[in-house]
Short mmCIF file of C-alpha atoms in Angstrom, two decimals:
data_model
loop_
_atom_site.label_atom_id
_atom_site.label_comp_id
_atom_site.label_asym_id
_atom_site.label_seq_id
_atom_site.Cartn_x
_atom_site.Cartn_y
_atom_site.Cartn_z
CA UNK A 1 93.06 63.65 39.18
CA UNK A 2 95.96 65.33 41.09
CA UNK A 3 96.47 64.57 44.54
CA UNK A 4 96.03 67.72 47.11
CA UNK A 5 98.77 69.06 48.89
CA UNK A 6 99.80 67.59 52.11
CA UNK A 7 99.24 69.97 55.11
CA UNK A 8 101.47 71.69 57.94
CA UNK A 9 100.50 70.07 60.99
CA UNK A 10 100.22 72.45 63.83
CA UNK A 11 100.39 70.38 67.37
CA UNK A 12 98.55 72.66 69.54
CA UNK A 13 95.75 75.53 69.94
CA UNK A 14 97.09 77.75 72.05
CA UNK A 15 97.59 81.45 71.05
CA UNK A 16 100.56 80.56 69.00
CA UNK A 17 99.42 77.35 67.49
CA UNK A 18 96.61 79.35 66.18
CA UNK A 19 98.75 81.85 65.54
CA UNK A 20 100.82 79.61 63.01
CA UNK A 21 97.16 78.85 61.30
CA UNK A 22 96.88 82.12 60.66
CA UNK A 23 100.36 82.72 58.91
CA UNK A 24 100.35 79.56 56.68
CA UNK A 25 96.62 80.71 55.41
CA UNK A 26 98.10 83.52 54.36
CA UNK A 27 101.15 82.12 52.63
CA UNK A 28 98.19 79.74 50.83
CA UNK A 29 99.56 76.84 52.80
CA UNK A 30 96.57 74.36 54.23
CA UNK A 31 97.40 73.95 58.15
CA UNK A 32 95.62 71.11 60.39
CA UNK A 33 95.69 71.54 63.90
CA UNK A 34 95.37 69.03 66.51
CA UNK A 35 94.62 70.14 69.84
CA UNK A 36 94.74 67.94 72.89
CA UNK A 37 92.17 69.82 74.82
CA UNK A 38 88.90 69.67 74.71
CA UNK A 39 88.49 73.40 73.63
CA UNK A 40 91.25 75.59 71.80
CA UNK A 41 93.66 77.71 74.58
CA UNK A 42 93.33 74.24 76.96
CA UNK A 43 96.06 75.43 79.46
CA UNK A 44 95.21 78.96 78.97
CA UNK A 45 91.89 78.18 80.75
CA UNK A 46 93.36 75.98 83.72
CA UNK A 47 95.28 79.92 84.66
CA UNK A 48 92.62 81.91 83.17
CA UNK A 49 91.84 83.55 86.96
CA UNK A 50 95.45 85.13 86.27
CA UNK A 51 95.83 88.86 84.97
CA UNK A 52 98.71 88.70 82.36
CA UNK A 53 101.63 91.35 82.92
CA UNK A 54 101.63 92.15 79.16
CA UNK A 55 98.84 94.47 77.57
CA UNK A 56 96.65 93.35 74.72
CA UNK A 57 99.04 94.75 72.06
CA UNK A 58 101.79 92.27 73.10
CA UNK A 59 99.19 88.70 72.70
CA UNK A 60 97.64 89.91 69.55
CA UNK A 61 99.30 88.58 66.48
CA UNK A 62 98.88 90.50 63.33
CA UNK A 63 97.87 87.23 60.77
CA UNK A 64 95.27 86.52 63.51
CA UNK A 65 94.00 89.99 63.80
CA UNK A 66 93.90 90.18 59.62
CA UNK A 67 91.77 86.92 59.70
CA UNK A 68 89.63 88.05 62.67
CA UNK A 69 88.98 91.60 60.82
CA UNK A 70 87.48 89.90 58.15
CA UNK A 71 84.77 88.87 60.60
CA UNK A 72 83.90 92.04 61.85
CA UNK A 73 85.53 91.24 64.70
CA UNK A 74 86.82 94.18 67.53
CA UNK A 75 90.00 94.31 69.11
CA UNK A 76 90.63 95.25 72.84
CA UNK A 77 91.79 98.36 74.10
CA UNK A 78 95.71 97.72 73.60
CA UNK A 79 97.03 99.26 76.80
CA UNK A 80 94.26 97.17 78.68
CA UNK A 81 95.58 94.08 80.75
CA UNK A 82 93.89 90.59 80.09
CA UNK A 83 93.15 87.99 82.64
CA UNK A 84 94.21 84.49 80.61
CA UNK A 85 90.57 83.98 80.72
CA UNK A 86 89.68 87.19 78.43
CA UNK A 87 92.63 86.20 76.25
CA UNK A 88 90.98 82.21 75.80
CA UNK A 89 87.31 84.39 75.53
CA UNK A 90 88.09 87.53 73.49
CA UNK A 91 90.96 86.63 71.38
CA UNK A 92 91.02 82.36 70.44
CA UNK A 93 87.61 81.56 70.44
CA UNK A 94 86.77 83.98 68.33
CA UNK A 95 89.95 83.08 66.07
CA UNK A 96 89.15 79.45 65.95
CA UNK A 97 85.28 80.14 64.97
CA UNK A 98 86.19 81.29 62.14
CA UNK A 99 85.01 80.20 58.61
CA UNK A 100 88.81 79.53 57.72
CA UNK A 101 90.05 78.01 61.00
CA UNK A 102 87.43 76.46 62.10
CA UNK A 103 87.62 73.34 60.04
CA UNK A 104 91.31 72.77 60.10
CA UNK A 105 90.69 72.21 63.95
CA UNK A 106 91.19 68.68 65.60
CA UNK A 107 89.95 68.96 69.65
CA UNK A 108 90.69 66.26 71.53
CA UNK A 109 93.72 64.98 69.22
CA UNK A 110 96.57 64.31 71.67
CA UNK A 111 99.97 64.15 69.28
CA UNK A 112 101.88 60.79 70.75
CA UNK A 113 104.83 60.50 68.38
CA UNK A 114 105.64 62.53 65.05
CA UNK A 115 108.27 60.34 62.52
CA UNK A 116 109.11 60.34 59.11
CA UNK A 117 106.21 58.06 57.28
CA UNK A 118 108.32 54.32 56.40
CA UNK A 119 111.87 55.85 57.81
CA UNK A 120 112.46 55.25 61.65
CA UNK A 121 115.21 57.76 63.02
CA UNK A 122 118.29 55.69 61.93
CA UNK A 123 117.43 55.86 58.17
CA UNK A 124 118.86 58.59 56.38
CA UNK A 125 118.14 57.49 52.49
CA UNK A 126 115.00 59.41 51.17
CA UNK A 127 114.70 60.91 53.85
CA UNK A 128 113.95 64.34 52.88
CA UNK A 129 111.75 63.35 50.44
CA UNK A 130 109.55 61.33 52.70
CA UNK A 131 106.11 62.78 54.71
CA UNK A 132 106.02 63.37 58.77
CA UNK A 133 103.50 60.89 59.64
CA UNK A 134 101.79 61.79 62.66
CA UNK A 135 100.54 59.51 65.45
CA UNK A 136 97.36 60.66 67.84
CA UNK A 137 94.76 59.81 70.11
CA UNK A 138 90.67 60.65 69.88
CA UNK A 139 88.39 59.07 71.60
CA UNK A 140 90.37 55.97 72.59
CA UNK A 141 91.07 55.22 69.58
CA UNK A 142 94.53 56.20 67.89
CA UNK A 143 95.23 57.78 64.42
CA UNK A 144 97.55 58.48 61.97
CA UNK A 145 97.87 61.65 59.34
CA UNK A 146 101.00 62.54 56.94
CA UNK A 147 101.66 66.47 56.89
CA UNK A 148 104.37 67.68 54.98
CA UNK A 149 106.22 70.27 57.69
CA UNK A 150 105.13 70.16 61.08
CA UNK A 151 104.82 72.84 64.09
CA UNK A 152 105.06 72.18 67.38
CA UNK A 153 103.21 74.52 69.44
CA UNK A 154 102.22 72.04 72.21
CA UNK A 155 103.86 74.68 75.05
CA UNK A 156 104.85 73.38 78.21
CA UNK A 157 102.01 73.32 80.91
CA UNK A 158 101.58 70.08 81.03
CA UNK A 159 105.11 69.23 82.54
CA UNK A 160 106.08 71.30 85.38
CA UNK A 161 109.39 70.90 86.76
CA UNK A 162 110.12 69.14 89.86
CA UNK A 163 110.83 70.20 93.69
CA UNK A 164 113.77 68.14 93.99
CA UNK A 165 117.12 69.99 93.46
CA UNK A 166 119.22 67.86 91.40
CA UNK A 167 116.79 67.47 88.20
CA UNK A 168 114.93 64.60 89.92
CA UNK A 169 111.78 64.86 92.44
CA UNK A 170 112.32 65.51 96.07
CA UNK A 171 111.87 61.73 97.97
CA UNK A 172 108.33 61.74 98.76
CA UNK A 173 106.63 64.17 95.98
CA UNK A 174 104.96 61.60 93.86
CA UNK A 175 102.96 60.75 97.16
CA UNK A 176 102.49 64.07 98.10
CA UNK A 177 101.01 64.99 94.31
CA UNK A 178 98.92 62.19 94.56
CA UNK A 179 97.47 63.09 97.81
CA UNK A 180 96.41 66.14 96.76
CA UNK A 181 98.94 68.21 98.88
CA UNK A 182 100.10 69.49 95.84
CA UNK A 183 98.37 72.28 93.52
CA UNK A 184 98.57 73.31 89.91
CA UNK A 185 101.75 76.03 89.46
CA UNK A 186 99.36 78.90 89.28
CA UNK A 187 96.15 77.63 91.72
CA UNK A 188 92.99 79.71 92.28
CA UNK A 189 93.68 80.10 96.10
CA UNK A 190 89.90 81.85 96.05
CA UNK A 191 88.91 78.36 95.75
CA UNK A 192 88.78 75.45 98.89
CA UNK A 193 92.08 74.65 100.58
CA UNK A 194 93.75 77.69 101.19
CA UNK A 195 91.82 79.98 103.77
CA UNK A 196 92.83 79.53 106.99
CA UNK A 197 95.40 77.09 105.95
CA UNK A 198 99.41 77.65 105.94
CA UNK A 199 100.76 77.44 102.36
CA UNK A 200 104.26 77.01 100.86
CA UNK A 201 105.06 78.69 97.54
CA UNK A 202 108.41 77.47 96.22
CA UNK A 203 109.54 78.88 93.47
CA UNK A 204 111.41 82.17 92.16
CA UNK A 205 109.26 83.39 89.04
CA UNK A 206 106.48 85.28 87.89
CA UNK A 207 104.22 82.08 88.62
CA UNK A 208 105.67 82.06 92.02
CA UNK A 209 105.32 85.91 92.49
CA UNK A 210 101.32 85.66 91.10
CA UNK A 211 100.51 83.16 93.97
CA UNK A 212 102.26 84.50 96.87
CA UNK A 213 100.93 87.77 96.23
CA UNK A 214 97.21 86.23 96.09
CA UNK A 215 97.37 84.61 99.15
CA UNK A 216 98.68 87.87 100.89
CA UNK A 217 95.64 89.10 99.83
CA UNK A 218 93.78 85.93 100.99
CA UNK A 219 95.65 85.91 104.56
CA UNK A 220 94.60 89.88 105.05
CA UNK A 221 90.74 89.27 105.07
CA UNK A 222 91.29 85.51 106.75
CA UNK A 223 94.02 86.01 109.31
CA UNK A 224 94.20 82.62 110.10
CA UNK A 225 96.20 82.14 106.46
CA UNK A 226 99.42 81.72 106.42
CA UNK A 227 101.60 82.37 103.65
CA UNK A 228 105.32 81.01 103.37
CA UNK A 229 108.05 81.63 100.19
CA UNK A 230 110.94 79.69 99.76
CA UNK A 231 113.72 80.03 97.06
CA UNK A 232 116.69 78.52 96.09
CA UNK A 233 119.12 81.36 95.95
CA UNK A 234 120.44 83.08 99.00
CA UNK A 235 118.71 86.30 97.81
CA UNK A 236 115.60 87.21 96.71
CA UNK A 237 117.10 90.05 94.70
CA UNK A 238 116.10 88.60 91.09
CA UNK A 239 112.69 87.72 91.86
CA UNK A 240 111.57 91.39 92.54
CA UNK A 241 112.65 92.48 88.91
CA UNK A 242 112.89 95.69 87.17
CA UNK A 243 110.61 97.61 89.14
CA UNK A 244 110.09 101.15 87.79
CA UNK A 245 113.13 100.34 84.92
CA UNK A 246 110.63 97.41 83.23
CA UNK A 247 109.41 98.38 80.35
CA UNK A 248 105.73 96.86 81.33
CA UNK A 249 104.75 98.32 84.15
CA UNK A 250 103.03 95.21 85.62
CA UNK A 251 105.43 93.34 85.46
CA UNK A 252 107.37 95.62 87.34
CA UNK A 253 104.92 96.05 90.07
CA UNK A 254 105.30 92.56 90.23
CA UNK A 255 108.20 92.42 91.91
CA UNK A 256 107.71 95.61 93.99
CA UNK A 257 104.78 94.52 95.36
CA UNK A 258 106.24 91.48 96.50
CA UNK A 259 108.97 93.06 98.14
CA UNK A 260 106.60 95.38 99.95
CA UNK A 261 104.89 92.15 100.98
CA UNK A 262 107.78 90.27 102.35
CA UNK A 263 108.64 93.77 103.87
CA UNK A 264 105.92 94.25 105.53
CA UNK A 265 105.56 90.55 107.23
CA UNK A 266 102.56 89.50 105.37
CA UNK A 267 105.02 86.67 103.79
CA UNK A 268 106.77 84.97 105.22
CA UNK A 269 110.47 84.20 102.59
CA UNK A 270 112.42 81.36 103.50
CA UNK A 271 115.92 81.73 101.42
CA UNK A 272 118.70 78.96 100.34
CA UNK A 273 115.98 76.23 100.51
CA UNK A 274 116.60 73.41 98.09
CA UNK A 275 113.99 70.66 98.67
CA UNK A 276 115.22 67.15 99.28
CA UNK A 277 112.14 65.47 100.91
CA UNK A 278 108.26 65.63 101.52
CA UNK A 279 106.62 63.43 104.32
CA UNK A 280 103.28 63.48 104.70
CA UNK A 281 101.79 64.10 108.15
CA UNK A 282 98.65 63.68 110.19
CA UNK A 283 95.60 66.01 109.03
CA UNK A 284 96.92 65.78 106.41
CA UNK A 285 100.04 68.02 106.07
CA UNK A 286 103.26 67.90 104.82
CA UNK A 287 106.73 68.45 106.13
CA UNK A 288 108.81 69.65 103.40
CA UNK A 289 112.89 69.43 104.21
CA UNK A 290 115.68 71.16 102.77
CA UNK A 291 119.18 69.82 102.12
CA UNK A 292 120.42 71.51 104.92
CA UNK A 293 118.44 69.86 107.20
CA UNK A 294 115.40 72.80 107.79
CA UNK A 295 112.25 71.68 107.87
CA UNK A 296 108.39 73.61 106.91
CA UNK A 297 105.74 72.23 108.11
CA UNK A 298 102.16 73.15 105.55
CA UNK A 299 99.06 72.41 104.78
CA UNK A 300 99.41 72.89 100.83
CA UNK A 301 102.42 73.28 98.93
CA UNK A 302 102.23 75.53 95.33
CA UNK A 303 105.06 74.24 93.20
CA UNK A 304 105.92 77.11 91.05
CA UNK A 305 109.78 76.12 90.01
CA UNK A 306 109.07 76.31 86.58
CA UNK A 307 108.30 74.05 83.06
CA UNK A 308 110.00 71.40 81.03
CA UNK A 309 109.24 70.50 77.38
CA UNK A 310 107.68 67.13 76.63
CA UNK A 311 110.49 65.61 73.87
CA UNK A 312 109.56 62.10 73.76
CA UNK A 313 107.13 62.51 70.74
CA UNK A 314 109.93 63.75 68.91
CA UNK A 315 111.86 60.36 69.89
CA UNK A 316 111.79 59.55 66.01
CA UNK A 317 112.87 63.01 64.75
CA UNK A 318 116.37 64.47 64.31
CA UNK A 319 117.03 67.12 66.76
CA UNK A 320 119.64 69.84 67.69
CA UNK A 321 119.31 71.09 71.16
CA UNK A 322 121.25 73.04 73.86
CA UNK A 323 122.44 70.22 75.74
CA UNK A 324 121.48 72.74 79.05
CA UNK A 325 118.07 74.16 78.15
CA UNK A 326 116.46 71.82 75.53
CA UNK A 327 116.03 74.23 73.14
CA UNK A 328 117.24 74.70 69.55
CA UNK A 329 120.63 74.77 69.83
CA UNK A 330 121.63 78.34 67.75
CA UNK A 331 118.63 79.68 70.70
CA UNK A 332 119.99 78.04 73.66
CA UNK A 333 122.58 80.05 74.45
CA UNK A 334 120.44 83.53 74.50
CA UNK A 335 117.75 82.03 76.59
CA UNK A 336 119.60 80.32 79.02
CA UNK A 337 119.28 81.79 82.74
CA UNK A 338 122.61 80.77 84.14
CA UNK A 339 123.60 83.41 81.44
CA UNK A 340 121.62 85.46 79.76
CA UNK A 341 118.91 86.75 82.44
CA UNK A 342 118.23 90.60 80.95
CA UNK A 343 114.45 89.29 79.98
CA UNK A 344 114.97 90.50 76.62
CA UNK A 345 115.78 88.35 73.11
CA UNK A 346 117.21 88.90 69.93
CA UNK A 347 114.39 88.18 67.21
CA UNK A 348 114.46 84.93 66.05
CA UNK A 349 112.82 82.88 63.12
CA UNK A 350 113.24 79.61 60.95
CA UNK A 351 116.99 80.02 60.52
CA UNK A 352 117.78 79.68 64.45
CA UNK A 353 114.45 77.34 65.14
CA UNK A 354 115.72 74.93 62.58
CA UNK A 355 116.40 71.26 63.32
CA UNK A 356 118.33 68.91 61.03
CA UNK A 357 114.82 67.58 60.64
CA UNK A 358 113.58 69.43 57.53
CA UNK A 359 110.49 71.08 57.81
CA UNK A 360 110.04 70.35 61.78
CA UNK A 361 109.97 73.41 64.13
CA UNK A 362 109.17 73.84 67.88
CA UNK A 363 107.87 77.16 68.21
CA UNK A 364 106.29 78.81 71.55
CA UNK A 365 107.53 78.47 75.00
CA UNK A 366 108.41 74.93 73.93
CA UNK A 367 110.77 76.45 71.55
CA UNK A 368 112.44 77.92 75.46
CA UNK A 369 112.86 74.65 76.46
CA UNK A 370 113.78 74.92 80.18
CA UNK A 371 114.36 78.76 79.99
CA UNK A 372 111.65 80.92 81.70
CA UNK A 373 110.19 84.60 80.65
CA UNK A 374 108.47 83.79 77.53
CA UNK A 375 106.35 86.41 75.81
CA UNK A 376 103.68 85.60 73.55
CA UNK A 377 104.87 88.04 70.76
CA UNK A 378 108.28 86.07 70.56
CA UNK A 379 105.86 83.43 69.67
CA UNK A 380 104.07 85.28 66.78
CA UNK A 381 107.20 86.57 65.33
CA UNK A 382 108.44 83.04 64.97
CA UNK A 383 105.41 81.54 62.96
CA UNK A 384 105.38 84.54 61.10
CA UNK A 385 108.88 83.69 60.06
CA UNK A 386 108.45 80.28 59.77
CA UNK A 387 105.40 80.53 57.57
CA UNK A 388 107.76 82.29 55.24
CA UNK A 389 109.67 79.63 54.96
CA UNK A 390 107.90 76.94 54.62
CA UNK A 391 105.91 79.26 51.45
CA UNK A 392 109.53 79.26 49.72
CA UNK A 393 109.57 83.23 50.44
CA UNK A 394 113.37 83.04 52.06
CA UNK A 395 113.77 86.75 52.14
CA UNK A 396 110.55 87.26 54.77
CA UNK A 397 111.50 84.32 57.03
CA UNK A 398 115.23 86.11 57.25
CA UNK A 399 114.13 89.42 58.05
CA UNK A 400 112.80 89.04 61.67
CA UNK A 401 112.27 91.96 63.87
CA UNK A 402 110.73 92.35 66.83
CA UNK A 403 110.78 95.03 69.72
CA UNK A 404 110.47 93.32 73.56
CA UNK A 405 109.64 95.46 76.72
CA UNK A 406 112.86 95.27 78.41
CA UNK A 407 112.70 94.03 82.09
CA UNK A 408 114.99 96.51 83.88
CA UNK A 409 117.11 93.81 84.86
CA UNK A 410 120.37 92.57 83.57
CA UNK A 411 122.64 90.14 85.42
CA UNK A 412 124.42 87.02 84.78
CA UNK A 413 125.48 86.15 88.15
CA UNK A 414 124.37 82.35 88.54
CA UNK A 415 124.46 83.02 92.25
CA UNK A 416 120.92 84.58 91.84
CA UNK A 417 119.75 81.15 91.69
CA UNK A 418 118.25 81.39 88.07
CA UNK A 419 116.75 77.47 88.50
CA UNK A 420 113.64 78.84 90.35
CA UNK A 421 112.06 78.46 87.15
CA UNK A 422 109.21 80.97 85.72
CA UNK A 423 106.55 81.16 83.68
CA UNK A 424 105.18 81.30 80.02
CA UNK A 425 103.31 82.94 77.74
CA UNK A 426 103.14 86.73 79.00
CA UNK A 427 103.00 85.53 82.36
CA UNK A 428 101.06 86.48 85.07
CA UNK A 429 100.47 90.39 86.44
CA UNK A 430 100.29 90.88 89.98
CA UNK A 431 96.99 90.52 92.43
CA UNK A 432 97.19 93.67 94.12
CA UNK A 433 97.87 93.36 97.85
CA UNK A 434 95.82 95.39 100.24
CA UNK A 435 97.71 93.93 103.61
CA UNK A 436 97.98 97.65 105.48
CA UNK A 437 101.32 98.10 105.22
CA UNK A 438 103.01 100.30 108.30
CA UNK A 439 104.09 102.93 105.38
CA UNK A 440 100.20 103.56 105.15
CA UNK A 441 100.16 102.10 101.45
CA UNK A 442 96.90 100.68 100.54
CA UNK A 443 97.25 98.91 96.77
CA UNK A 444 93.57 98.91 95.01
CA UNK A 445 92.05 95.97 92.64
CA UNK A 446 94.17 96.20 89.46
CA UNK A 447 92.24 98.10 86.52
CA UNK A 448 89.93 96.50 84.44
CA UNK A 449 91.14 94.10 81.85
CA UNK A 450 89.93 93.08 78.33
CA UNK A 451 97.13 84.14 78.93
#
C-alpha cells in the first residue's frame, strides 16, 4: 500500500494563510494549516474595530473566492470598505468552514521551530531530499508533523517593534508594558482608559494615523481627553500621504484628515522625538523622555512604531535575507523605507521569495520583514505564485502580475524619518473626525462597510 503524499504546511490562518489553502487545493496539493489562535484570522480580530483603507476587491483572493462560490457563498459589494472585523466575519470564517478547508485546519497549533527531519542546519548531505519536520504546541503538550514544502504565513502582530531608538527598548518599557501603561498598536480607545485621560501616540504610520484620529474624535465629545503625537522625523510631511493623488481614497483621507486635525489643535504633534526612557509616575502615569532631553508626561502611551518578524523558528532553516529589513533578500531592496517609500511594489512570486531552503517560503507581511505598507493582495499574488511552483507548473509561478493602488507619494529622502514603522495587511482607514474645525468642516461617520 503506497504511502500518501506529504503535505504543504501552511503556519498561519490569516487571510493569506488561508489564502495559500486555497491555491495548493487547486494545484491538487494537500495543505495543513496550523493556526496559533484559537479561531482562524486571530490578529485580525484583536484590530477588528478598525475600518481597512482598502475596499473589498483588494482582500478577496480569487482561489478563495472559487472555493467559497462553490458554497453558494456571496461576495461583498467591492467598492465597500471592511472593518477587520467584517473581513474575520464575512470573508475567513466562511472560507475556513468549508467542506475542503475545514479539515486541513489545526487551531490552537503554535509553530515553535520548523527543521529539516534528521538534518540540523549544519548538514548539507541529503538534504534536499529530506522532509521539514515541524515542531508545535496544543494543549500543553508539543507535536511534531513532516510536510514536504512549508509556508509561512504567521504575519507579524505578535511582535511589535520597540520605543527605543536604536533597535533596543527605551530604559523603562518592559515595566511600563507590564503595568499596563502600554496598549496594543491599534487599541479600541471606545473602551476604559482613554476618556478623560491624556494619551501619547508614537508612531508615524497608518496604525499611528488610525489611533490619533480616534481619539480626536474621543477628546471632541469628552473634552477632558487629551491627545498627543510624537514622531521621529523633524516633519510630519510623510505621514499625511498621498492625499487626493492615492489611488484609494481612504487611505488618502487618511492623511488629510490628520493634517486637518493637527491643524486645527485637536492634536497635539510633538516632532524629532526619539524615545530613550519611560518612568513610571504616581496615579499611575508615565513620563516618557526623548534623547534630547524633552519630556511628556501621559496617562497611556499607544506604541504604534511598527512590526518585526518572529525568525527564531526558522533558527534551523537556511535563509537569505536583507541584512536591513529581514526580508528575502532579491525583495529587500524594493521594500525597504530608507529607499524605496512610493507605497507601490513590483509583483513578486516564488522566484524572489525563495530561500536556499528548498521548498520554504515566508509569504505575507512576514515576507516585508521590517518594511511597512503591506497590502493583502501582494499577499494573494504570492501564494498564487508559489502554489505554482510547488505543483511543478514553472511557467504560472513566473508570470506574476499584479496592479497596486499607488499612494501619491514618492520620496526617498531618509530624512522623512521612514523608522516610524506602519502597518499590515490593508491597514487601517481613517475614523472620521468631527472636532469643528474653524474652516466650518464637519467630517460624518465613514460609509457603511461590508483586516
Amino acid at each position: 500500500m503506497s504511502t500518501p503524499p506529504l503535505p504543504v504546511a501552511v503556519i498561519g490562518a490569516g487571510p493569506v494563510g488561508l489564502a495559500a489553502a486555497a491555491h495548493l487545493l487547486e494545484r491538487g496539493l494537500e495543505p495543513l494549516v496550523l493556526e496559533a489562535g484559537s479561531a482562524v484570522g486571530a490578529s485580525m480580530r484583536e484590530w477588528g474595530h478598525v475600518r481597512v483603507f482598502s475596499p473589498w476587491r483588494y482582500n478577496l483572493d480569487a482561489a478563495a473566492v472559487r472555493l467559497l462560490e462553490k458554497h453558494h457563498w456571496q461576495a461583498p459589494e467591492p467598492e465597500a470598505l471592511p472593518l477587520a472585523a467584517d473581513i474575520v466575519s464575512d470573508y475567513l470564517e466562511p472560507l475556513a468552514a468549508t467542506a475542503e478547508l475545514a479539515d486541513r485546519i489545526v487551531l490552537g497549533a503554535r509553530v515553535t521551530a520548523v527543521t529539516r527531519r534528521g538534518l540540523d542546519k549544519g548538514r548539507s548531505i541529503g538534504r534536499q531530499d529530506a522532509p521539514f519536520l515541524l515542531r508545535y504546541t496544543a494543549d500543553g503538550t508539543e507535536h511534531e508533523i513532516l510536510a514536504r514544502a512549508v509556508v509561512d504565513a504567521s504575519g507579524t502582530w505578535q511582535t511589535r517593534a520597540p520605543l527605543g531608538t536604536s533597535g533596543l527598548p527605551a530604559i523603562g518599557e518592559d515595566a511600563a508594558e507590564s503595568a499596563g501603561l502600554l496598549t496594543t498598536p491599534l487599541p479600541d480607545v471606545t473602551g476604559d482608559g482613554f476618556a478623560g485621560r491624556r494619551t501619547l501616540v508614537i508612531g508615524a504610520g497608518h496604525s499611528a494615523a488610525n489611533t490619533v484620529l480616534a481619539l480626536a474624535e474621543l477628546a471632541r465629545t469628552d473634552p477632558g481627553t487629551e491627545v498627543l503625537w510624537a514622531v521621529r522625523a523633524a516633519s510630519p510631511t510623510r505621514a499625511y500621504g498621498g492625499g487626493a493623488d492615492d489611488e484609494l481614497p481612504a487611505r488618502g483621507q487618511l492623511g488629510t484628515r490628520l493634517h486637518e486635525a493637527v491643524d486645527s489643535g485637536a492634536v497635539r504633534l510633538v516632532t524629532g522625538f526619539r524615545t530613550e526612557s519611560l518612568e513610571i509616575l504616581d496615579g499611575p502615569a508615565l513620563r516618557v523622555r526623548s534623547d534630547d532631553g524633552r519630556a511628556l508626561d501621559v496617562d497611556r502611551l499607544v506604541p504604534a512604531t511598527g512590526f518585526r518578524p518572529d525568525l527564531s523558528i526558522l533558527d534551523e532553516l537556511r535563509l537569505d535575507l536583507d541584512p536591513a529589513v529581514d526580508a528575502p533578500r532579491q525583495l529587500g531592496p524594493l521594500i525597504d523605507p530608507d529607499f524605496h517609500s512610493c507605497g507601490t511594489v513590483e509583483p513578486h512570486g516564488a522566484k524572489v521569495l525563495a530561500h536556499p531552503e528548498e521548498d520554504f517560503y515566508v509569504v505575507g507581511m512576514k515576507s516585508y520583514g521590517r518594511a511597512p505598507t503591506f497590502l493583502m493582495a501582494t499577499g494573494y499574488e504570492q501564494v498564487r505564485s508559489i502554489a505554482a511552483a510547488l505543483a511543478g507548473d514553472t511557467a504560472a509561478a513566473d508570470t506574476v502580475e499584479l496592479e497596486l493602488p499607488a499612494t501619491g507619494v514618492c520620496s526617498t529622502d531618509a530624512a522623512f524619518g521612514a523608522g516610524d514603522g506602519g502597518s499590515c495587511c490593508g491597514a487601517p482607514a481613517p475614523v472620521p473626525v468631527s472636532i469643528g474645525f474653524p474652516t466650518g468642516l464637519e467630517h460624518g461617520r465613514a460609509g457603511a462597510g461590508a483586516r
